[in-house]
Coordinates of C-alpha atoms and ligand atoms in Angstrom, one line a residue:
M221 CA 75.6 57.1 165.3
A222 CA 78.5 55.7 163.3
K223 CA 81.7 55.3 165.2
T224 CA 84.3 57.9 164.5
L225 CA 87.4 56.5 162.8
Y226 CA 90.1 56.9 165.5
L227 CA 93.7 57.2 164.2
T228 CA 96.7 57.8 166.4
T229 CA 100.4 58.6 166.0
P230 CA 103.1 57.9 168.6
L231 CA 103.7 60.7 171.1
Y232 CA 107.1 61.9 170.1
Y233 CA 109.8 62.5 172.7
V234 CA 110.6 66.2 173.0
N235 CA 114.3 65.7 173.9
A236 CA 115.2 67.3 170.5
A237 CA 113.6 68.8 167.4
P238 CA 111.7 66.4 165.0
H239 CA 113.5 64.6 162.2
I240 CA 112.2 62.9 159.1
G241 CA 111.4 59.6 160.9
H242 CA 108.8 61.4 163.1
S243 CA 107.4 63.3 160.1
Y244 CA 107.0 60.0 158.3
T245 CA 104.5 58.5 160.8
E246 CA 102.8 61.8 161.0
V247 CA 102.4 62.3 157.2
A248 CA 101.1 58.7 156.8
A249 CA 98.5 59.1 159.6
D250 CA 97.4 62.4 158.2
C251 CA 97.1 60.9 154.7
L252 CA 94.9 58.1 155.9
A253 CA 92.8 60.6 157.9
R254 CA 92.4 62.9 154.9
Y255 CA 91.4 60.0 152.7
H256 CA 88.6 59.0 155.0
R257 CA 87.5 62.6 155.4
L258 CA 87.4 62.9 151.6
K259 CA 85.0 59.9 151.7
G260 CA 82.8 61.8 154.1
E261 CA 83.5 59.7 157.1
P262 CA 84.0 61.1 160.6
V263 CA 87.6 60.9 161.6
F264 CA 89.7 61.8 164.6
L265 CA 93.4 62.1 164.3
L266 CA 95.3 62.3 167.6
T267 CA 99.0 63.2 167.9
G268 CA 101.1 64.8 170.5
T269 CA 104.3 64.7 172.6
D270 CA 105.8 62.4 175.2
E271 CA 107.3 64.8 177.8
H272 CA 108.3 62.8 180.9
G273 CA 111.2 60.5 181.7
Q274 CA 114.8 60.3 182.4
K275 CA 115.9 61.0 178.8
I276 CA 114.1 64.4 178.8
E277 CA 115.2 65.2 182.3
Q278 CA 118.8 64.7 181.1
A279 CA 118.3 66.7 177.9
A280 CA 116.8 69.6 180.0
T281 CA 119.8 69.5 182.4
A282 CA 122.2 69.6 179.5
A283 CA 120.3 72.6 178.1
G284 CA 120.5 74.4 181.5
K285 CA 116.7 74.5 181.7
T286 CA 114.0 73.1 184.0
P287 CA 112.3 70.1 182.3
Q288 CA 109.0 72.1 182.0
A289 CA 110.7 75.1 180.3
F290 CA 112.7 72.7 178.1
V291 CA 109.7 70.7 176.9
D292 CA 107.6 73.9 176.4
G293 CA 110.3 75.0 174.0
V294 CA 110.8 71.8 172.0
V295 CA 107.1 71.1 171.6
Q296 CA 106.8 74.2 169.5
H297 CA 109.2 72.7 166.9
F298 CA 106.8 69.7 166.5
K299 CA 103.7 71.9 166.2
T300 CA 105.4 74.2 163.7
L301 CA 106.5 71.3 161.6
W302 CA 103.1 69.8 161.5
T303 CA 101.7 73.1 160.3
T304 CA 104.3 73.3 157.6
L305 CA 103.6 69.8 156.5
N306 CA 99.8 70.3 156.2
I307 CA 99.0 67.9 159.1
R308 CA 95.4 68.3 160.1
Y309 CA 95.1 66.7 163.5
D310 CA 92.1 66.9 165.7
D311 CA 93.9 67.0 169.0
F312 CA 97.4 67.4 170.2
I313 CA 98.1 65.9 173.6
R314 CA 101.1 66.8 175.7
T315 CA 101.6 64.2 178.5
T316 CA 102.4 67.1 180.9
E317 CA 98.9 68.5 180.5
P318 CA 96.7 68.2 183.6
R319 CA 93.9 66.4 181.6
H320 CA 96.4 63.6 181.0
V321 CA 98.2 63.6 184.3
E322 CA 94.9 63.4 186.3
A323 CA 93.5 60.6 184.2
V324 CA 96.7 58.6 184.5
Q325 CA 96.6 58.9 188.2
Q326 CA 92.9 57.8 188.3
I327 CA 93.7 54.8 186.1
L328 CA 96.6 53.8 188.4
V329 CA 94.3 54.0 191.4
K330 CA 91.8 51.8 189.6
L331 CA 94.5 49.2 188.8
R332 CA 95.7 49.1 192.3
E333 CA 92.2 48.8 193.7
A334 CA 91.5 45.9 191.4
G335 CA 94.6 44.2 192.8
S336 CA 96.4 44.4 189.4
L337 CA 99.6 45.9 190.8
E338 CA 102.3 44.5 193.0
R339 CA 105.1 46.3 194.8
S340 CA 108.4 44.4 194.6
S341 CA 112.0 44.9 193.7
Y342 CA 113.4 44.6 190.2
Q343 CA 116.8 44.0 188.7
G344 CA 117.6 44.5 185.1
W345 CA 119.4 46.5 182.4
Y346 CA 118.1 49.9 181.3
C347 CA 118.4 51.7 178.0
T348 CA 117.9 55.4 178.7
P349 CA 117.5 56.5 175.0
D350 CA 114.8 53.9 174.5
E351 CA 113.5 54.2 178.1
T352 CA 113.2 50.5 178.2
F353 CA 114.2 47.7 180.6
W354 CA 115.8 44.4 179.3
T355 CA 116.2 41.2 181.1
E356 CA 119.5 39.2 181.1
A357 CA 118.0 36.8 178.5
E358 CA 117.3 39.6 176.0
L359 CA 120.7 41.4 176.0
G360 CA 122.2 42.1 172.6
G361 CA 126.0 41.5 173.0
T362 CA 128.6 43.4 174.9
A363 CA 130.3 46.8 174.4
T364 CA 134.1 47.3 174.5
T365 CA 133.5 48.9 177.9
G366 CA 132.1 45.5 179.1
K367 CA 128.6 46.9 179.4
P368 CA 125.8 44.8 177.7
L369 CA 124.2 46.3 174.7
C370 CA 120.5 47.2 174.0
P371 CA 119.0 44.5 171.7
S372 CA 117.0 47.2 170.0
C373 CA 119.4 50.1 169.4
Q374 CA 122.8 48.5 170.3
R375 CA 123.7 51.2 172.8
P376 CA 125.3 50.4 176.2
L377 CA 122.9 49.6 179.0
D378 CA 123.0 50.5 182.7
P379 CA 122.4 48.1 185.5
V380 CA 119.3 49.0 187.6
R381 CA 118.0 47.5 190.8
E382 CA 115.1 49.1 192.4
E383 CA 111.8 48.9 194.2
G384 CA 108.6 49.7 192.3
W385 CA 105.1 48.9 191.3
H386 CA 104.7 46.1 188.8
L387 CA 102.1 45.1 186.3
P388 CA 102.0 41.3 185.8
L389 CA 102.8 40.4 182.2
R390 CA 103.1 36.6 182.1
A391 CA 99.7 36.2 183.7
H392 CA 98.2 37.7 180.5
Q393 CA 100.4 35.9 178.0
D394 CA 98.0 33.1 177.1
W395 CA 95.2 35.5 176.6
L396 CA 97.4 37.7 174.3
K397 CA 98.6 34.8 172.3
Q398 CA 95.1 33.7 171.7
F399 CA 93.9 37.2 170.9
I400 CA 96.7 37.8 168.3
K401 CA 96.0 34.4 166.8
T402 CA 92.3 35.2 166.3
H403 CA 92.9 38.8 165.2
P404 CA 95.4 38.6 162.3
R405 CA 94.9 42.3 161.4
F406 CA 95.8 43.4 165.0
I407 CA 99.5 43.8 164.0
R408 CA 100.4 44.8 160.5
P409 CA 102.4 44.3 158.3
E410 CA 102.7 40.6 158.4
S411 CA 106.5 40.6 159.2
R412 CA 105.7 42.5 162.4
Y413 CA 102.8 40.1 163.2
N414 CA 105.2 37.2 162.8
E415 CA 107.8 39.0 165.0
L416 CA 105.3 39.3 167.8
T417 CA 104.0 35.8 167.4
S418 CA 107.5 34.4 167.8
L419 CA 108.2 36.6 170.8
L420 CA 105.2 35.2 172.5
E421 CA 106.5 31.7 172.0
Q422 CA 109.0 32.4 174.8
P423 CA 107.8 33.1 178.3
L424 CA 107.4 36.8 178.9
P425 CA 109.1 38.5 181.9
E426 CA 107.0 38.0 185.0
S427 CA 106.0 41.6 185.1
L428 CA 106.6 45.2 183.9
C429 CA 107.9 47.8 186.4
I430 CA 105.6 50.7 185.8
T431 CA 107.1 53.2 188.3
R432 CA 110.5 54.8 188.9
P433 CA 111.9 55.8 192.3
R434 CA 112.0 59.6 192.6
S435 CA 115.6 59.2 193.8
R436 CA 116.5 58.3 190.2
V437 CA 113.9 60.0 188.1
K438 CA 112.1 63.1 189.2
W439 CA 110.4 64.1 186.0
G440 CA 107.3 62.0 185.8
I441 CA 103.7 61.8 187.0
P442 CA 103.6 61.3 190.8
V443 CA 102.2 57.9 191.8
P444 CA 99.1 59.0 193.9
F445 CA 99.4 56.3 196.5
D446 CA 103.2 56.2 196.8
P447 CA 104.9 59.6 196.9
E448 CA 108.4 58.1 196.5
H449 CA 107.7 57.0 193.0
V450 CA 106.8 58.5 189.6
V451 CA 105.1 56.7 186.7
Y452 CA 107.3 55.0 184.1
V453 CA 107.3 57.1 181.0
W454 CA 106.0 54.4 178.7
F455 CA 103.1 53.5 181.0
D456 CA 102.1 57.2 181.2
A457 CA 102.5 57.8 177.4
L458 CA 100.6 54.8 176.1
L459 CA 97.6 55.7 178.2
N460 CA 97.1 58.9 176.1
Y461 CA 95.3 56.8 173.6
I462 CA 92.4 56.3 176.1
T463 CA 92.8 59.4 178.3
V464 CA 92.1 61.8 175.3
P465 CA 88.8 60.1 174.4
G466 CA 87.8 60.4 178.1
Y467 CA 88.6 57.2 179.9
R468 CA 89.0 57.7 183.6
G469 CA 89.0 54.1 184.9
E470 CA 85.2 53.4 184.8
T471 CA 83.8 49.9 184.2
P472 CA 82.3 49.4 181.7
P473 CA 83.8 52.2 179.7
S474 CA 81.4 55.1 179.0
E475 CA 79.3 55.4 175.9
A476 CA 81.0 58.8 175.1
F477 CA 84.4 57.1 175.3
C478 CA 83.2 54.3 172.9
R479 CA 82.3 56.9 170.3
L480 CA 86.0 57.1 169.6
W481 CA 87.5 54.0 171.2
P482 CA 88.7 51.5 170.1
A483 CA 91.5 53.0 168.0
D484 CA 91.2 51.9 164.4
V485 CA 94.8 52.3 163.6
H486 CA 97.8 53.0 165.9
F487 CA 100.5 54.2 163.6
I488 CA 104.0 53.5 164.9
G489 CA 107.5 52.7 163.8
K490 CA 108.8 49.2 164.2
D491 CA 111.1 50.3 167.0
I492 CA 108.2 50.6 169.4
L493 CA 106.3 47.5 168.4
R494 CA 106.9 45.7 171.6
H495 CA 105.5 48.5 173.7
H496 CA 102.4 48.7 171.6
A497 CA 101.7 45.1 170.7
L498 CA 102.7 43.6 174.0
Y499 CA 102.5 46.1 176.9
W500 CA 99.6 48.1 175.6
P501 CA 97.1 45.3 175.1
I502 CA 98.1 43.8 178.4
M503 CA 97.6 47.1 180.1
L504 CA 94.1 47.3 178.6
H505 CA 93.4 43.7 179.5
A506 CA 94.4 44.4 183.1
L507 CA 92.0 47.3 183.1
G508 CA 89.2 44.9 182.2
F509 CA 88.9 45.8 178.5
S510 CA 87.2 43.0 176.6
D511 CA 88.6 41.7 173.2
E512 CA 86.1 43.9 171.4
L513 CA 87.7 46.9 173.1
M514 CA 91.2 46.2 172.0
P515 CA 92.7 48.4 169.2
T516 CA 91.8 47.2 165.8
M517 CA 95.2 47.6 164.2
I518 CA 98.7 48.5 165.1
F519 CA 100.6 49.3 161.9
A520 CA 104.4 49.4 162.4
H521 CA 106.2 51.0 159.5
G522 CA 109.9 50.7 158.7
W523 CA 112.8 53.0 159.2
W524 CA 114.4 55.7 157.2
K525 CA 118.1 55.0 157.2
I526 CA 121.2 56.9 156.3
G527 CA 123.5 54.3 154.8
E528 CA 122.7 51.2 156.9
Q529 CA 122.0 53.0 160.1
K530 CA 118.6 54.0 161.5
M531 CA 118.1 57.7 161.6
S532 CA 117.7 58.8 165.2
K533 CA 118.2 61.8 167.5
S534 CA 120.3 59.8 169.9
L535 CA 122.6 58.6 167.1
G536 CA 123.0 62.1 165.8
N537 CA 122.6 61.3 162.1
I538 CA 119.3 63.0 161.5
V539 CA 117.8 64.8 158.5
N540 CA 115.9 67.8 159.5
P541 CA 112.6 68.1 157.5
T542 CA 112.7 71.9 157.7
V543 CA 116.0 72.0 156.0
V544 CA 114.8 69.6 153.3
I545 CA 111.7 71.8 152.7
N546 CA 113.4 75.2 152.9
E547 CA 116.8 74.6 151.5
V548 CA 116.9 71.4 149.5
L549 CA 113.5 72.1 147.9
K550 CA 114.0 75.8 147.8
G551 CA 112.0 77.5 145.1
Q552 CA 109.3 74.8 145.0
P553 CA 106.0 76.5 145.7
Y554 CA 104.6 73.2 147.1
A555 CA 107.8 72.0 148.8
A556 CA 105.9 70.5 151.8
D557 CA 103.7 68.4 149.4
V558 CA 106.7 67.3 147.4
Y559 CA 108.2 66.1 150.7
R560 CA 105.0 64.3 151.6
Y561 CA 104.9 62.7 148.1
F562 CA 108.5 61.5 148.4
L563 CA 108.0 60.0 151.9
L564 CA 104.9 58.0 150.8
R565 CA 105.9 57.1 147.3
E566 CA 109.6 56.2 147.8
I567 CA 109.3 53.1 150.0
P568 CA 106.5 50.6 150.5
F569 CA 104.9 51.4 153.8
G570 CA 106.2 48.8 156.2
Q571 CA 109.7 48.4 154.7
D572 CA 112.9 50.2 155.4
G573 CA 114.4 52.7 153.0
N574 CA 117.4 54.9 152.5
F575 CA 117.1 58.7 152.5
S576 CA 119.0 60.8 150.0
E577 CA 118.6 64.1 148.3
D578 CA 119.2 62.5 145.0
A579 CA 116.2 60.3 145.5
I580 CA 114.0 63.3 146.3
F581 CA 115.2 65.1 143.2
T582 CA 114.5 62.1 141.0
R583 CA 110.9 61.9 142.3
L584 CA 110.5 65.7 141.9
S585 CA 111.7 65.8 138.4
A586 CA 110.5 62.5 137.0
D587 CA 107.1 62.1 138.6
L588 CA 106.1 65.6 139.6
A589 CA 107.6 68.0 137.2
N590 CA 107.8 65.9 134.0
D591 CA 104.6 64.0 134.5
L592 CA 102.0 65.6 136.8
G593 CA 103.0 69.2 136.4
N594 CA 103.4 68.9 132.7
L595 CA 100.0 67.3 132.3
V596 CA 98.2 70.1 134.1
N597 CA 100.2 72.9 132.6
R598 CA 100.0 71.8 129.0
T599 CA 96.3 71.0 129.2
L600 CA 95.5 74.4 130.7
S601 CA 97.7 76.1 128.1
M602 CA 95.8 74.3 125.3
M603 CA 92.5 75.4 126.8
E604 CA 93.7 78.9 126.8
R605 CA 95.0 78.7 123.3
Y606 CA 92.2 76.7 121.7
G607 CA 89.3 77.1 124.1
A608 CA 89.3 80.8 125.0
G609 CA 90.4 80.0 128.6
K610 CA 87.4 77.7 129.2
I611 CA 86.9 74.0 129.7
P612 CA 85.2 73.1 126.4
A613 CA 82.1 70.9 126.2
A614 CA 82.8 67.5 124.6
G615 CA 82.0 67.4 120.9
P616 CA 78.6 66.1 119.9
V617 CA 80.0 62.6 119.3
G618 CA 81.5 62.4 122.7
C619 CA 84.3 60.0 123.6
A620 CA 85.6 58.0 120.7
V621 CA 87.1 54.5 120.8
E622 CA 90.6 55.9 121.1
D623 CA 89.5 57.8 124.3
E624 CA 88.2 54.7 126.0
P625 CA 91.4 53.4 127.6
L626 CA 92.1 56.7 129.2
R627 CA 88.4 57.1 130.3
Q628 CA 88.4 53.6 131.8
A629 CA 91.7 54.0 133.6
A630 CA 90.5 57.3 135.1
V631 CA 87.1 56.0 136.4
D632 CA 88.8 52.8 137.7
L633 CA 91.4 54.9 139.7
A634 CA 89.2 55.5 142.8
G635 CA 88.8 51.8 143.2
R636 CA 92.5 51.1 142.9
V637 CA 93.3 53.9 145.3
S638 CA 90.7 52.6 147.8
A639 CA 92.0 49.0 147.6
A640 CA 95.6 50.2 148.3
M641 CA 94.5 52.6 151.2
D642 CA 92.6 49.8 152.8
R643 CA 95.8 47.8 153.0
M644 CA 97.8 50.9 154.0
E645 CA 99.8 50.7 150.7
F646 CA 100.4 54.4 150.2
S647 CA 103.1 53.9 147.5
V648 CA 100.8 51.6 145.5
A649 CA 98.0 54.2 145.6
L650 CA 100.3 56.9 144.4
E651 CA 101.7 54.6 141.7
A652 CA 98.1 54.1 140.5
I653 CA 97.5 57.8 140.3
M654 CA 100.7 58.4 138.4
D655 CA 99.8 55.6 136.0
V656 CA 96.8 57.6 135.0
V657 CA 98.8 60.8 134.8
S658 CA 101.4 59.1 132.4
G659 CA 98.5 57.6 130.4
A660 CA 97.0 61.1 130.0
N661 CA 100.4 62.5 128.8
R662 CA 100.6 59.7 126.2
Y663 CA 97.1 60.4 125.2
I664 CA 98.0 64.0 124.5
E665 CA 100.9 62.9 122.3
T666 CA 98.6 60.6 120.3
A667 CA 95.6 62.9 120.0
A668 CA 97.9 65.8 119.1
P669 CA 95.5 68.6 119.8
W670 CA 97.9 71.1 118.1
K671 CA 97.3 69.2 114.8
L672 CA 93.5 69.1 115.4
A673 CA 93.5 72.9 116.0
K674 CA 94.8 73.4 112.5
Q675 CA 91.8 71.8 110.9
P676 CA 88.5 73.7 111.6
D677 CA 86.4 70.7 110.7
L678 CA 88.1 68.8 113.6
A679 CA 87.1 71.4 116.2
P680 CA 84.5 69.0 117.8
R681 CA 87.2 66.4 118.2
L682 CA 89.6 68.9 119.7
Q683 CA 86.9 69.9 122.2
T684 CA 86.3 66.2 123.2
V685 CA 90.0 65.7 123.8
L686 CA 90.4 68.8 126.0
H687 CA 87.2 67.9 127.9
A688 CA 88.5 64.4 128.5
L689 CA 91.7 65.8 129.9
A690 CA 89.8 68.1 132.2
E691 CA 87.9 65.1 133.6
V692 CA 91.1 63.1 134.1
I693 CA 92.8 66.0 135.9
R694 CA 89.7 66.4 138.1
I695 CA 89.9 62.8 139.1
V696 CA 93.6 63.0 139.7
A697 CA 93.2 66.1 141.9
I698 CA 90.6 64.3 144.0
T699 CA 92.6 61.1 144.5
L700 CA 95.8 63.0 145.1
D701 CA 94.2 65.2 147.8
P702 CA 95.1 63.0 150.9
F703 CA 98.7 62.9 149.7
M704 CA 99.3 66.4 148.4
P705 CA 96.5 68.6 149.8
S706 CA 98.0 71.9 148.6
V707 CA 98.8 70.6 145.2
A708 CA 95.3 69.2 144.8
D709 CA 93.9 72.5 145.8
A710 CA 96.2 74.4 143.4
I711 CA 95.1 72.1 140.5
W712 CA 91.5 72.6 141.5
Q713 CA 91.8 76.4 141.4
Q714 CA 93.8 76.3 138.1
M715 CA 90.9 74.3 136.6
G716 CA 88.5 76.9 137.9
H717 CA 86.5 74.5 140.2
G718 CA 86.5 77.2 142.9
T719 CA 84.7 76.2 146.0
T720 CA 83.2 73.0 144.7
P721 CA 84.3 70.4 147.3
R722 CA 86.5 67.5 146.4
R723 CA 84.7 64.3 147.3
F724 CA 86.2 60.9 146.8
A725 CA 82.9 59.4 145.4
D726 CA 83.1 61.9 142.5
A727 CA 86.4 60.5 141.4
A728 CA 84.6 57.4 140.2
Q729 CA 82.3 59.4 137.9
W730 CA 83.4 60.5 134.5
T731 CA 81.1 63.5 134.2
G732 CA 82.1 66.0 136.9
V733 CA 83.4 68.9 135.0
K734 CA 81.3 72.0 134.1
S735 CA 81.6 72.7 130.4
G736 CA 82.2 76.4 129.7
Q737 CA 83.9 76.9 133.1
A738 CA 86.6 79.5 133.0
I739 CA 90.0 78.2 134.1
G740 CA 92.2 80.1 136.5
P741 CA 95.8 81.3 136.2
H742 CA 98.1 78.4 136.0
P743 CA 101.7 79.0 137.1
V744 CA 104.0 76.0 136.9
L745 CA 103.3 73.6 139.8
F746 CA 106.8 72.2 140.1
P747 CA 109.5 74.5 138.6
R748 CA 112.5 72.7 137.3
V749 CA 115.5 73.0 139.7
E750 CA 119.2 72.6 139.4
K751 CA 120.4 70.4 142.2
T752 CA 123.2 72.1 144.1
T753 CA 123.9 69.8 147.0
S754 CA 124.2 66.1 147.5
T755 CA 124.0 63.5 150.2
Ligands
LIG1048 N1 107.7 58.5 173.0 C1 107.8 57.2 172.3 C2 106.5 56.8 171.8 C3 105.4 56.8 172.8 S1 103.8 56.4 172.0 C4 102.8 56.3 173.3 C5 108.8 57.3 171.2 N2 109.1 58.5 170.7 S2 110.2 58.9 169.6 O1 110.3 60.3 169.5 O2 111.3 58.1 169.8 O3 109.4 58.5 168.2 C6 109.3 57.3 167.9 C7 108.6 57.2 166.5 O4 109.1 58.1 165.6 C8 108.8 55.9 165.9 O5 107.9 54.9 166.4 C9 108.5 56.2 164.5 O6 107.1 56.3 164.4 C10 109.2 57.5 164.3 N3 110.6 57.3 164.0 C11 111.7 57.7 164.7 N4 112.8 57.4 164.0 C12 112.5 56.8 162.8 C13 113.2 56.5 161.6 N5 114.5 56.6 161.5 N6 112.4 56.1 160.6 C14 111.1 56.1 160.6 N7 110.4 56.4 161.7 C15 111.1 56.6 162.9 O7 109.3 56.3 170.8

């Protein structure tokens, strides 16, 4: 049986409602999952929430709630947003669920029995918003208060000295270096690969403290063999990627587990590269996972920024996706898809970009309303006017020389989209689709069906032109499906394709439209809007 493609997103902290940064990773992962489903491949998309740790404990206290009541409330915001954004995940794991808690405890016991954990004291600097320890050598400058700053987020760090259970890191360094060297696709894009490679040039800290004393942090998974400690939130959360497919510490991993594992792509933001590309493979290695059982790829995308600052809950400069969809894009019947399009089209996946309402409006008006919406709407209106509301058969002569560039561009599109998706270049795939859309609009201008309609002897030519446009729109709807699923569906219904499934393979074929098929009602897909606010 073919292995199921296993895609994961980070488990988002539930200390506050989601912002566009979270939705970015989620939309990208969903887009890749939908693309592979469209190709008929088995896919499993895992997402969820990270619900333990000091940061969440503090947020719950500030809200006057118990941590459990607090996370039960916030998790709903994530689930609701994923529904709004057309995210089709296969499982949603909350790290407070018994299925995860029990598995983490079993894995800890296994590590201890294997002699992979040591109990010792630790001294370092702690960043609570990032839930990460830093050593003296890694500090990122000093705050005006005299406290050292976090090298990742530049916020002040707290000194911590405590007892705990440690997982050796340096002992695995040579193996990891070699593994990364021989697996260039393990970390993508290349800039992140290089970042990790140079990090590994320096000696790693001796070990990672994977527990916290209950005297400081209560909200965590109890360490089964040491009641005074709870599991460090990152150690608990990373394990979700194997607890969900069913790993419970067995050697070798079970056949059922290996139907999903290893993960094909861990989607993350670049802020958590170190946890995923350093700690995570070392954790797996310590559990006895062979090189073949390491994740295939960790893709670390860039940041959405406001001005020059990263958008983050802790910095308080967030853009709320629900506000963008309900208020900024008010009146758009497919607002969530417009938002998805913007995220994936605006910045090359892997790079940073700036968010602004102006940028969304420009994409909406230039790409979607003027180009895509216009193509669909004018084509369907012409079919109504000149074809009695049906997709006409091509004339007896079929495609003429002047139709060839459009036909060729359309049948080549699936290949261009595939090549881009294999490299996780979502913006390049969308650019390719929009190239074909613009080409079709230019074709309409040149073919001028309204002139053909005035000459009865040119009726067969008019039919051929409209039929060609129907084929192009069919191909566009299929290739657009992973990016804008509701829009693809709307176009499909407007073209009258009804329940015929969209399959990626059909996008590479020119003849897919049923001649004589009645088209459906075709309201405007992207109504023109007057922009009222500005960022
Ligand atoms: N809980 C950890 C992840 C554990 S995974 C086992 C965590 N959570 S988080 O809520 O802070 O979300 C981090 C992820 O959200 C980032 O890795 C990235 O995927 C996304 N983003 C958060 N802010 C972002 C931006 N400003 N821009 C783009 N994405 C960012 O870290």
